Coordinates of C-alpha atoms and ligand atoms in Angstrom, one line a residue:
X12 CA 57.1 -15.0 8.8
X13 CA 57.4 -11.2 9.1
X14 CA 60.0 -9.4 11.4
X15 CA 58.7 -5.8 10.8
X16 CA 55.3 -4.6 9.6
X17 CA 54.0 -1.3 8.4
X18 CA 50.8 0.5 7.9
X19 CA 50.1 3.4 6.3
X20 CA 52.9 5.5 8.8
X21 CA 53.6 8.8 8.1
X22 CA 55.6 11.4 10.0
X23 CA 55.1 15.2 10.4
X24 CA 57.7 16.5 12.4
X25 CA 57.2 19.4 14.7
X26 CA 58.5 21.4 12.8
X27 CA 56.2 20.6 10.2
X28 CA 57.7 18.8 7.5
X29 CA 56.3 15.8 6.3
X30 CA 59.2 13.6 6.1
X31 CA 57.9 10.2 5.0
X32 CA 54.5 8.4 3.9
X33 CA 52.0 6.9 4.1
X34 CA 54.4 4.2 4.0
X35 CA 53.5 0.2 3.6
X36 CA 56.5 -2.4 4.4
X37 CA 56.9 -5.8 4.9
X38 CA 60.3 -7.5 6.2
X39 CA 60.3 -11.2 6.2
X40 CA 62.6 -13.0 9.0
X41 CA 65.8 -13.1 7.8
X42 CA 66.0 -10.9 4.9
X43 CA 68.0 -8.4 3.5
X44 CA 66.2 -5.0 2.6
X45 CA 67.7 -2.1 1.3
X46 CA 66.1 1.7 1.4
X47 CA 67.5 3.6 -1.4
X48 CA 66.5 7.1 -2.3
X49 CA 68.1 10.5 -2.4
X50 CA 68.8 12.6 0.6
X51 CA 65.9 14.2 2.4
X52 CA 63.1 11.3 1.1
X53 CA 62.6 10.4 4.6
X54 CA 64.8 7.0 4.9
X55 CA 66.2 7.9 8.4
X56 CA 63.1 8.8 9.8
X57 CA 61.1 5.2 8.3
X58 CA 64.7 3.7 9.8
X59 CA 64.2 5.8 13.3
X60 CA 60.3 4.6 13.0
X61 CA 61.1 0.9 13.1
X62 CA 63.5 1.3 16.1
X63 CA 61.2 3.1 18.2
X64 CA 63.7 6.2 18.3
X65 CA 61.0 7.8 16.7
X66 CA 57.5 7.9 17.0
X67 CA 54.6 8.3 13.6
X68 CA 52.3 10.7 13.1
X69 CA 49.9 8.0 11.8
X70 CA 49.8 4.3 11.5
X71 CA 51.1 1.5 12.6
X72 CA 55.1 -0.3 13.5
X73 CA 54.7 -3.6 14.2
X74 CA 57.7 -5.9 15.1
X75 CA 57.8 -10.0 15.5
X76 CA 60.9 -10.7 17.4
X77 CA 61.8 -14.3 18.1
X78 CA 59.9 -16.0 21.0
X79 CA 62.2 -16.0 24.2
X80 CA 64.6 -13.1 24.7
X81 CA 67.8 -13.8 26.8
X82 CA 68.2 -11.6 29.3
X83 CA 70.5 -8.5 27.9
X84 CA 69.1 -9.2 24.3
X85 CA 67.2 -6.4 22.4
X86 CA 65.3 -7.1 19.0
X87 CA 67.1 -4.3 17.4
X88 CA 70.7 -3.7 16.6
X89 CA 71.4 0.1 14.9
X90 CA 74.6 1.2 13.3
X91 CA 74.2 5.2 12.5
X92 CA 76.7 6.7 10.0
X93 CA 78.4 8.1 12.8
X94 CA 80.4 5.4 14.5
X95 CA 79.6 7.5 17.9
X96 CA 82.1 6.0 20.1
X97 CA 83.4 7.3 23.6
X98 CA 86.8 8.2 22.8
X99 CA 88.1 7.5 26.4
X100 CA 86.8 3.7 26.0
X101 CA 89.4 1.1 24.5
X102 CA 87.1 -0.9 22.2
X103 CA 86.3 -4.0 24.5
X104 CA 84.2 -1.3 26.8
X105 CA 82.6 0.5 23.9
X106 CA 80.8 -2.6 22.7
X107 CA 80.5 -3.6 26.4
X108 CA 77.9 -0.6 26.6
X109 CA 74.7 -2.3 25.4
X110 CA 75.2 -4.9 27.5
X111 CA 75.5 -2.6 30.7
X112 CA 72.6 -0.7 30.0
X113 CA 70.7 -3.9 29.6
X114 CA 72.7 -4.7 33.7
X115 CA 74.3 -7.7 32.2
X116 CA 77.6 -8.4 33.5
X117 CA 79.8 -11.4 33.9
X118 CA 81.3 -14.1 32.0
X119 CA 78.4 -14.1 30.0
X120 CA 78.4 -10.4 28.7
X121 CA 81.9 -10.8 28.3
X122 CA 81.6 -14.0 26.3
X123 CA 79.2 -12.1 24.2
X124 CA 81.7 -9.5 23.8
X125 CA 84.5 -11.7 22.5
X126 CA 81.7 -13.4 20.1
X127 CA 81.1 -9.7 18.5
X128 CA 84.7 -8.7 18.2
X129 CA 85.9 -12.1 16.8
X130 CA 82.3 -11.5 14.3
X131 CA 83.5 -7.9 13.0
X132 CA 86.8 -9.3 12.7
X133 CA 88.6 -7.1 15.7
X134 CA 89.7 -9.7 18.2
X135 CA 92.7 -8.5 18.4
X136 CA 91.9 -5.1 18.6
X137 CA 90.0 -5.3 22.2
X138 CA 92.2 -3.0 24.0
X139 CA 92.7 -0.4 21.6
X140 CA 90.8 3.0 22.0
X141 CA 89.1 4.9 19.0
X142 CA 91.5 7.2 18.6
X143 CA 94.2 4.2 17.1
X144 CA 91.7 2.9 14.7
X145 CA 91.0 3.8 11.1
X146 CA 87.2 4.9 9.9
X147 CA 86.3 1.2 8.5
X148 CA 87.5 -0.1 12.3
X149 CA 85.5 2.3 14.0
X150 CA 82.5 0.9 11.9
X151 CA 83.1 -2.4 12.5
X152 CA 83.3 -1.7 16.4
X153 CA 80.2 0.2 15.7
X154 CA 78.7 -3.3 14.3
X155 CA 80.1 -5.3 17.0
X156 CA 78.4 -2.8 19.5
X157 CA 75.0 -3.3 17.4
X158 CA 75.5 -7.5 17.5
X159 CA 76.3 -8.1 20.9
X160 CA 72.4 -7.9 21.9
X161 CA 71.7 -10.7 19.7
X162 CA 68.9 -8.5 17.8
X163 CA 67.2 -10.2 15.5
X164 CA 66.6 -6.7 13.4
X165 CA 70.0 -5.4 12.4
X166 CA 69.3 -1.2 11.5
X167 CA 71.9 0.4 9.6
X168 CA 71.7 4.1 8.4
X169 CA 74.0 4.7 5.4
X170 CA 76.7 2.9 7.7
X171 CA 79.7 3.2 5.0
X172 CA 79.3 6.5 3.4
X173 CA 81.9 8.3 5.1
X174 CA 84.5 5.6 4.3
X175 CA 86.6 5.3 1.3
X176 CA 85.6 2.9 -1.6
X177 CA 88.0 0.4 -1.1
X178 CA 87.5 -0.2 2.7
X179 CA 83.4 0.5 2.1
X180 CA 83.5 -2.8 -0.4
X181 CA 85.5 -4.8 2.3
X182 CA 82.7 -3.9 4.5
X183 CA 80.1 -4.6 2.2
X184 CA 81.4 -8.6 1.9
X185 CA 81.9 -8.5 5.2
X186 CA 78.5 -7.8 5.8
X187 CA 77.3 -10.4 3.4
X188 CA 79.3 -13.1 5.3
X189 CA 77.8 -11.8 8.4
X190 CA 74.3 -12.1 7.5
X191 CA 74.6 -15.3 5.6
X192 CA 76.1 -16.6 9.4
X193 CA 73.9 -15.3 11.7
X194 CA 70.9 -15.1 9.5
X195 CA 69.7 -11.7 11.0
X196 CA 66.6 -9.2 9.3
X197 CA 68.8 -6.6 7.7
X198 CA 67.3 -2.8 6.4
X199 CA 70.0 -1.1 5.4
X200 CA 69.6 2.3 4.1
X201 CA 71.9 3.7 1.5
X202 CA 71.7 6.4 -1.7
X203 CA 74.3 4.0 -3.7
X204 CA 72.0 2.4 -6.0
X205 CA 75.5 0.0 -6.5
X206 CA 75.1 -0.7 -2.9
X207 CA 71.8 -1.3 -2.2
X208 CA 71.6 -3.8 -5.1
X209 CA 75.4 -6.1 -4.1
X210 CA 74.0 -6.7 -0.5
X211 CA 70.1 -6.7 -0.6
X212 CA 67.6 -9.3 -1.5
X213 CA 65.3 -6.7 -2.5
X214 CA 65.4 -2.8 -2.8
X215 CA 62.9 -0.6 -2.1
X216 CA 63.3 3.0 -4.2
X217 CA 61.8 5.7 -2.1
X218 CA 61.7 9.0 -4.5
X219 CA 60.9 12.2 -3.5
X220 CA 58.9 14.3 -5.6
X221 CA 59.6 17.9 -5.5
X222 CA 56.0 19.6 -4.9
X223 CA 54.8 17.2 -3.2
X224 CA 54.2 16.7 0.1
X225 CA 55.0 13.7 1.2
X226 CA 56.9 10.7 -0.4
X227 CA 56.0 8.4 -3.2
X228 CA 57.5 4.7 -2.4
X229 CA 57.5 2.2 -5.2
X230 CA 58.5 -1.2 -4.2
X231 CA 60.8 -3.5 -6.7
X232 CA 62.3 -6.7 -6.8
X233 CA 66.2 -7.1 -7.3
X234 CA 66.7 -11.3 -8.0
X235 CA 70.2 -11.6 -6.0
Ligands
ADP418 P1 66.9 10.8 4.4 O1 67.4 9.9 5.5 O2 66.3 10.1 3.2 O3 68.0 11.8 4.0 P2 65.4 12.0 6.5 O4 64.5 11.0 7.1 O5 66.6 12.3 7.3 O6 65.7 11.7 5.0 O7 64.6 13.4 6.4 C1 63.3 13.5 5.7 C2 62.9 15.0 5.8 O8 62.5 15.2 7.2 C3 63.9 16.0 5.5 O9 63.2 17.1 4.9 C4 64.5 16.4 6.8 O10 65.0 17.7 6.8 C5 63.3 16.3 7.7 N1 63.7 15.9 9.1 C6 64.5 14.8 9.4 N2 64.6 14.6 10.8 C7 63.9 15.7 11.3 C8 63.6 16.1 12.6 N3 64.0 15.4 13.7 N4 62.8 17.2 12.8 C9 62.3 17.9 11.7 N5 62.6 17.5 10.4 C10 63.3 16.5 10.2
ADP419 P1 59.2 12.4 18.3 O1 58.9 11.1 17.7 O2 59.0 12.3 19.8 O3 58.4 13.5 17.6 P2 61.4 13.4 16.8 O4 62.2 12.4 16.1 O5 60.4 14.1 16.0 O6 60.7 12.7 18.0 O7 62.4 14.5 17.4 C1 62.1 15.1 18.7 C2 62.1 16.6 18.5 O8 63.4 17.1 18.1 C3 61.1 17.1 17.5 O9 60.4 18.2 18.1 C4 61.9 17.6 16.4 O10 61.3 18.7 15.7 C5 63.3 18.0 17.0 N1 64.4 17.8 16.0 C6 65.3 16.8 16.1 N2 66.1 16.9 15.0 C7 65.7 18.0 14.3 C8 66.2 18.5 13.1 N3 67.2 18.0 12.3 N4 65.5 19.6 12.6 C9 64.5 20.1 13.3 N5 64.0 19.6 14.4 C10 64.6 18.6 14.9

């Protein structure tokens, strides 16, 4: 079935820029999407759509999470480019903070935390704060923050850009093991057509058209 559904959305910012559409997207459950497209097309704001962060000018965002939330669960997970985490936090409490917000506490929450560490591979980084960890860790805490709802979208905005090759393409099989595991709806936004072509299923090529207003979207199929 589908996860995430869209209609015809389009967004006009305040400001007056149309950043994205109309747009038409289906996610199936479980699959692995990639936006691709050079800055400015308007990838962040269809991302920002889908999460709700964001609201369209026209159409329609429709989500089909799984039937019967836990409590503290949340249909989406989102991991910006910025790992954005509180400096004065060791690592345990920065993932912790989903989880609070949600007013889940005890050995539940805390089981779930352990669960997301041990799935990002930092276990035995709980204690440490941000400050100790190298770009690719703060990611990967930034994941582990983003999995420790259980969502059953998993949002990620050019997540690895500002990391080194190397460390991006340890990432990127990590990733892949992750999503092969916990079978999550992935749309993962990137302008590395390399990227966007190693993890996804499919890739969706969203130009933009100097001239226009607007974005043309052209939808293709990569075989994996
Ligand atoms: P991408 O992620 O592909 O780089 P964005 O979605 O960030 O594209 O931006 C699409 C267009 O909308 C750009 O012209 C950008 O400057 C503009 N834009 C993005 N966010 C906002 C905002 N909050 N307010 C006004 N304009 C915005
Ligand atoms: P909403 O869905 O409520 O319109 P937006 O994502 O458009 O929310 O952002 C809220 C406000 O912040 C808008 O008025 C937008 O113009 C402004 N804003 C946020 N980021 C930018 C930006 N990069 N450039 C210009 N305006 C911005």
């Amino acid at each position: 079935g589908l996860a995430v559904r869209l209609r015809g959305v389009t967004k006009i910012y305040d400001s007056g820029v149309a950043a994205l559409g109309p747009l038409d997207l289906d996610v199936n459950r479980g699959e692995f999407v990639s936006l691709l497209g050079p800055s400015g097309c308007g990838k962040s704001t269809a991302l920002r759509l889908i999460a709700g962060l964001s609201t369209p000018s026209a159409g329609t965002v429709e989500l089909s999470p799984r039937g019967t939330a836990r409590r503290g669960s949340h249909p989406i997970g989102f991991v910006f480019q910025e790992p954005t985490l509180m400096p004065w936090a060791t690592v345990r409490d920065n993932v912790r903070l989903p989880l609070k917000l949600a007013h889940t506490s005890g050995s539940d929450a805390e089981g779930r935390i352990d669960q997301a560490l041990a799935q990002v591979g930092l276990a035995e980084f709980a204690t440490a704060y941000p400050r100790e960890l190298s770009g690719g860790m703060k990611m990967r805490v930034s994941l582990a923050r983003a999995l420790v709802t259980d969502p059953d979208i998993l949002l990620m905005d050019e997540p690895f850009a500002a990391l080194d090759e190397i460390t991006r393409f340890r990432l990127n099989n990590d990733l892949l093991s992750l999503w092969r595991n916990l079978h999550k709806t992935v749309i993962f936004v990137t302008h590395s057509v390399f990227e966007s072509v190693y993890l996804s299923e499919r890739v969706i090529v969203m130009t933009a058209r100097p001239g226009r207003i607007g974005t043309e979207f052209r939808i293709t199929s990569a075989e994996p």
